PDB file of C-alpha atoms in Angstrom:
ATOM      1  CA  MET A  12     198.088  61.586  66.812  1.00 93.00           C
ATOM      2  CA  ASN A  13     198.546  65.443  67.172  1.00 94.00           C
ATOM      3  CA  LEU A  14     198.339  68.727  69.352  1.00 94.00           C
ATOM      4  CA  HIS A  15     195.422  70.173  66.805  1.00 94.00           C
ATOM      5  CA  GLN A  16     193.671  67.062  67.864  1.00 96.00           C
ATOM      6  CA  PHE A  17     193.973  67.541  71.999  1.00 96.00           C
ATOM      7  CA  ARG A  18     193.537  70.887  71.380  1.00 94.00           C
ATOM      8  CA  PHE A  19     189.897  70.208  69.905  1.00 96.00           C
ATOM      9  CA  VAL A  20     188.915  67.254  72.138  1.00 97.00           C
ATOM     10  CA  GLN A  21     190.238  70.059  74.825  1.00 95.00           C
ATOM     11  CA  GLU A  22     188.186  72.586  73.906  1.00 94.00           C
ATOM     12  CA  ALA A  23     185.069  71.053  73.260  1.00 96.00           C
ATOM     13  CA  VAL A  24     184.602  69.515  76.922  1.00 96.00           C
ATOM     14  CA  ARG A  25     185.551  73.396  77.567  1.00 93.00           C
ATOM     15  CA  ARG A  26     182.660  74.679  75.122  1.00 94.00           C
ATOM     16  CA  ASP A  27     180.317  72.344  76.540  1.00 96.00           C
ATOM     17  CA  LEU A  28     180.664  69.976  73.822  1.00 96.00           C
ATOM     18  CA  ASN A  29     179.664  72.664  70.590  1.00 96.00           C
ATOM     19  CA  LEU A  30     181.850  71.562  68.069  1.00 95.00           C
ATOM     20  CA  THR A  31     180.544  75.226  66.090  1.00 95.00           C
ATOM     21  CA  GLU A  32     181.870  76.764  69.376  1.00 94.00           C
ATOM     22  CA  VAL A  33     185.313  75.064  69.472  1.00 94.00           C
ATOM     23  CA  ALA A  34     185.848  75.898  65.672  1.00 94.00           C
ATOM     24  CA  LYS A  35     185.234  79.367  66.112  1.00 93.00           C
ATOM     25  CA  SER A  36     187.571  80.005  69.180  1.00 90.00           C
ATOM     26  CA  LEU A  37     190.156  78.448  67.394  1.00 91.00           C
ATOM     27  CA  HIS A  38     189.653  80.095  64.094  1.00 91.00           C
ATOM     28  CA  THR A  39     189.536  76.662  61.695  1.00 92.00           C
ATOM     29  CA  SER A  40     186.333  74.810  60.748  1.00 94.00           C
ATOM     30  CA  GLN A  41     183.872  73.063  62.073  1.00 94.00           C
ATOM     31  CA  PRO A  42     184.000  69.360  59.776  1.00 95.00           C
ATOM     32  CA  GLY A  43     187.600  69.451  60.420  1.00 95.00           C
ATOM     33  CA  VAL A  44     187.494  69.604  63.971  1.00 95.00           C
ATOM     34  CA  SER A  45     184.796  66.775  63.859  1.00 96.00           C
ATOM     35  CA  LYS A  46     187.121  64.636  61.221  1.00 96.00           C
ATOM     36  CA  ALA A  47     190.293  65.339  63.731  1.00 96.00           C
ATOM     37  CA  ILE A  48     188.387  64.230  66.459  1.00 97.00           C
ATOM     38  CA  ILE A  49     187.032  61.065  64.765  1.00 96.00           C
ATOM     39  CA  GLU A  50     190.714  60.357  63.356  1.00 96.00           C
ATOM     40  CA  LEU A  51     191.652  60.658  67.114  1.00 97.00           C
ATOM     41  CA  GLU A  52     189.225  58.094  68.007  1.00 97.00           C
ATOM     42  CA  GLU A  53     189.805  56.027  65.150  1.00 97.00           C
ATOM     43  CA  GLU A  54     193.402  55.261  65.835  1.00 96.00           C
ATOM     44  CA  LEU A  55     192.982  55.376  70.087  1.00 96.00           C
ATOM     45  CA  GLY A  56     190.430  52.553  69.140  1.00 97.00           C
ATOM     46  CA  ILE A  57     188.130  54.072  71.120  1.00 97.00           C
ATOM     47  CA  GLU A  58     184.991  57.054  71.376  1.00 97.00           C
ATOM     48  CA  ILE A  59     186.137  60.059  73.338  1.00 97.00           C
ATOM     49  CA  PHE A  60     182.316  61.149  72.935  1.00 97.00           C
ATOM     50  CA  GLY A  61     179.041  59.456  73.500  1.00 96.00           C
ATOM     51  CA  ARG A  62     177.620  60.726  70.584  1.00 95.00           C
ATOM     52  CA  HIS A  63     173.697  61.111  69.379  1.00 94.00           C
ATOM     53  CA  GLY A  64     173.877  60.773  65.802  1.00 91.00           C
ATOM     54  CA  LYS A  65     176.699  63.598  64.549  1.00 89.00           C
ATOM     55  CA  ARG A  66     176.121  65.763  67.862  1.00 93.00           C
ATOM     56  CA  LEU A  67     178.402  64.867  70.661  1.00 95.00           C
ATOM     57  CA  LYS A  68     176.682  64.400  73.637  1.00 96.00           C
ATOM     58  CA  ARG A  69     178.499  63.219  76.381  1.00 97.00           C
ATOM     59  CA  VAL A  70     182.435  62.027  77.279  1.00 97.00           C
ATOM     60  CA  THR A  71     182.437  58.707  77.946  1.00 97.00           C
ATOM     61  CA  GLU A  72     184.872  56.818  80.470  1.00 97.00           C
ATOM     62  CA  PRO A  73     187.923  56.254  78.710  1.00 97.00           C
ATOM     63  CA  GLY A  74     186.889  59.641  76.721  1.00 96.00           C
ATOM     64  CA  LEU A  75     187.830  61.186  80.213  1.00 96.00           C
ATOM     65  CA  ALA A  76     190.723  59.194  80.936  1.00 96.00           C
ATOM     66  CA  VAL A  77     192.225  60.357  77.259  1.00 97.00           C
ATOM     67  CA  LEU A  78     190.803  64.542  78.580  1.00 96.00           C
ATOM     68  CA  LYS A  79     193.444  63.650  81.590  1.00 95.00           C
ATOM     69  CA  SER A  80     196.504  62.635  79.513  1.00 95.00           C
ATOM     70  CA  ILE A  81     195.907  65.389  77.151  1.00 95.00           C
ATOM     71  CA  GLU A  82     195.545  67.904  79.707  1.00 92.00           C
ATOM     72  CA  VAL A  83     198.761  66.759  80.923  1.00 92.00           C
ATOM     73  CA  ILE A  84     200.466  66.491  77.278  1.00 93.00           C
ATOM     74  CA  MET A  85     199.074  70.268  76.745  1.00 91.00           C
ATOM     75  CA  ARG A  86     200.660  71.379  80.079  1.00 88.00           C
ATOM     76  CA  GLU A  87     203.820  70.453  79.061  1.00 91.00           C
ATOM     77  CA  VAL A  88     203.495  71.739  75.489  1.00 90.00           C
ATOM     78  CA  GLY A  89     203.173  74.763  77.523  1.00 86.00           C
ATOM     79  CA  ASN A  90     206.241  74.174  79.805  1.00 83.00           C
ATOM     80  CA  LEU A  91     208.486  73.449  76.442  1.00 88.00           C
ATOM     81  CA  LYS A  92     207.274  76.669  75.031  1.00 84.00           C
ATOM     82  CA  ARG A  93     208.526  78.348  77.904  1.00 79.00           C
ATOM     83  CA  ILE A  94     211.760  77.029  78.500  1.00 80.00           C
ATOM     84  CA  GLY A  95     212.184  77.753  74.592  1.00 80.00           C
ATOM     85  CA  GLU A  96     210.963  81.205  75.637  1.00 73.00           C
ATOM     86  CA  HIS A  97     213.069  81.587  78.246  1.00 70.00           C
ATOM     87  CA  TYR A  98     216.655  80.563  77.008  1.00 73.00           C
ATOM     88  CA  SER A  99     215.821  82.053  73.526  1.00 72.00           C
ATOM     89  CA  ASP A 100     215.716  85.405  74.910  1.00 63.00           C
ATOM     90  CA  GLN A 101     215.343  85.982  78.100  1.00 67.00           C
ATOM     91  CA  ASP A 102     213.986  89.193  77.802  1.00 73.00           C
ATOM     92  CA  SER A 103     211.276  89.116  76.048  1.00 75.00           C
ATOM     93  CA  GLY A 104     207.819  86.540  76.361  1.00 79.00           C
ATOM     94  CA  THR A 105     204.819  86.960  77.361  1.00 85.00           C
ATOM     95  CA  LEU A 106     203.271  86.926  81.623  1.00 90.00           C
ATOM     96  CA  SER A 107     199.951  86.904  81.450  1.00 93.00           C
ATOM     97  CA  ILE A 108     197.982  87.675  84.550  1.00 94.00           C
ATOM     98  CA  ALA A 109     194.625  86.795  86.232  1.00 94.00           C
ATOM     99  CA  THR A 110     192.945  89.191  88.457  1.00 94.00           C
ATOM    100  CA  THR A 111     190.448  90.715  89.696  1.00 93.00           C
ATOM    101  CA  HIS A 112     188.755  94.239  88.696  1.00 92.00           C
ATOM    102  CA  THR A 113     189.690  95.659  91.747  1.00 90.00           C
ATOM    103  CA  GLN A 114     193.061  94.976  91.311  1.00 91.00           C
ATOM    104  CA  ALA A 115     192.997  95.619  87.841  1.00 91.00           C
ATOM    105  CA  ARG A 116     191.726  99.034  88.299  1.00 92.00           C
ATOM    106  CA  TYR A 117     193.818  99.816  91.168  1.00 90.00           C
ATOM    107  CA  VAL A 118     196.551  97.865  92.451  1.00 90.00           C
ATOM    108  CA  LEU A 119     198.335  96.848  89.240  1.00 92.00           C
ATOM    109  CA  PRO A 120     198.234  99.823  86.871  1.00 93.00           C
ATOM    110  CA  ASN A 121     202.000 101.317  88.363  1.00 93.00           C
ATOM    111  CA  PRO A 122     203.646  97.480  88.885  1.00 92.00           C
ATOM    112  CA  VAL A 123     203.011  96.694  85.691  1.00 93.00           C
ATOM    113  CA  ALA A 124     203.982 100.047  84.031  1.00 93.00           C
ATOM    114  CA  GLN A 125     207.181  99.355  85.910  1.00 93.00           C
ATOM    115  CA  LEU A 126     207.507  96.038  84.388  1.00 90.00           C
ATOM    116  CA  ARG A 127     207.007  97.110  80.864  1.00 90.00           C
ATOM    117  CA  LYS A 128     209.385 100.223  81.558  1.00 91.00           C
ATOM    118  CA  SER A 129     211.840  97.345  82.735  1.00 88.00           C
ATOM    119  CA  TYR A 130     210.897  94.770  80.180  1.00 87.00           C
ATOM    120  CA  PRO A 131     209.557  96.329  76.726  1.00 89.00           C
ATOM    121  CA  LYS A 132     209.946  93.025  75.159  1.00 86.00           C
ATOM    122  CA  VAL A 133     207.627  91.314  77.499  1.00 88.00           C
ATOM    123  CA  ASN A 134     204.051  91.480  76.638  1.00 89.00           C
ATOM    124  CA  VAL A 135     202.007  91.875  79.665  1.00 91.00           C
ATOM    125  CA  SER A 136     198.030  90.830  79.608  1.00 91.00           C
ATOM    126  CA  LEU A 137     195.643  91.199  82.133  1.00 93.00           C
ATOM    127  CA  HIS A 138     192.462  88.876  82.501  1.00 94.00           C
ATOM    128  CA  GLN A 139     189.585  90.127  84.903  1.00 94.00           C
ATOM    129  CA  GLY A 140     187.194  88.010  86.610  1.00 92.00           C
ATOM    130  CA  ALA A 141     185.548  86.824  89.536  1.00 92.00           C
ATOM    131  CA  PRO A 142     188.169  85.615  92.162  1.00 91.00           C
ATOM    132  CA  ALA A 143     186.846  82.230  91.059  1.00 90.00           C
ATOM    133  CA  GLN A 144     187.581  82.884  87.349  1.00 92.00           C
ATOM    134  CA  VAL A 145     190.376  83.924  88.332  1.00 92.00           C
ATOM    135  CA  ALA A 146     191.513  80.149  90.014  1.00 91.00           C
ATOM    136  CA  GLN A 147     190.084  78.548  87.075  1.00 89.00           C
ATOM    137  CA  MET A 148     192.021  80.872  84.739  1.00 91.00           C
ATOM    138  CA  VAL A 149     195.345  80.055  86.505  1.00 91.00           C
ATOM    139  CA  ILE A 150     194.106  76.346  86.522  1.00 88.00           C
ATOM    140  CA  GLU A 151     193.373  76.316  82.864  1.00 86.00           C
ATOM    141  CA  GLU A 152     196.570  77.852  81.926  1.00 86.00           C
ATOM    142  CA  VAL A 153     195.194  81.164  80.353  1.00 89.00           C
ATOM    143  CA  ALA A 154     197.250  82.985  82.656  1.00 91.00           C
ATOM    144  CA  GLU A 155     200.572  82.574  84.647  1.00 90.00           C
ATOM    145  CA  ILE A 156     199.617  84.503  87.535  1.00 92.00           C
ATOM    146  CA  GLY A 157     196.657  85.347  89.349  1.00 91.00           C
ATOM    147  CA  ILE A 158     195.600  88.445  92.261  1.00 90.00           C
ATOM    148  CA  ALA A 159     193.107  88.854  94.128  1.00 87.00           C
ATOM    149  CA  THR A 160     192.172  89.448  97.589  1.00 80.00           C
ATOM    150  CA  GLU A 161     189.716  86.541  98.255  1.00 79.00           C
ATOM    151  CA  SER A 162     191.345  83.621  99.608  1.00 72.00           C
ATOM    152  CA  LEU A 163     191.532  80.949  97.075  1.00 75.00           C
ATOM    153  CA  VAL A 164     191.865  78.020  99.689  1.00 74.00           C
ATOM    154  CA  ASP A 165     189.553  76.020  97.757  1.00 81.00           C
ATOM    155  CA  TYR A 166     191.926  75.494  95.007  1.00 82.00           C
ATOM    156  CA  PRO A 167     194.234  73.038  96.359  1.00 83.00           C
ATOM    157  CA  GLU A 168     195.957  72.550  92.479  1.00 84.00           C
ATOM    158  CA  LEU A 169     197.115  76.301  93.039  1.00 85.00           C
ATOM    159  CA  VAL A 170     199.920  77.266  94.818  1.00 83.00           C
ATOM    160  CA  THR A 171     198.909  80.428  97.085  1.00 81.00           C
ATOM    161  CA  LEU A 172     200.967  83.356  98.962  1.00 81.00           C
ATOM    162  CA  PRO A 173     199.553  86.192 101.204  1.00 76.00           C
ATOM    163  CA  CYS A 174     200.712  89.336  99.502  1.00 75.00           C
ATOM    164  CA  TYR A 175     199.357  91.692 101.836  1.00 66.00           C
TER     165      TYR A 175
END
């Protein structure tokens, strides 16, 4: 069992069970993705995905339970990486911000420029999307922070703070 297998399972669900797309997004081969998922299923003794021939068709009930555990594990792996970054060099790292086009274009350029000036070793990346996409990027840990003018109260898994 390894983190690559977990990433493949997560990405398979995100990519509507299309292993070719999974392989492209993770820069690997489709047969390698298939093999890794099958090996994980064999190790666990369950089918994570229901199949029709070789094609993945659905996530099984045990697969849903596995997916929840994988999400927790991968979130903790991200936390461990951030701890390492924090203690290895406190003036460096990555800050990923999900935001709407309006915020990215008109509100954030000056604060981001000030951040880059104060912390030149911090890599800041902006991801733009509609408010629902901003929320989803934070939930899926594509971004650490989400900024939107619209209310995100429909997402109880997020901590929201009014900015103005």
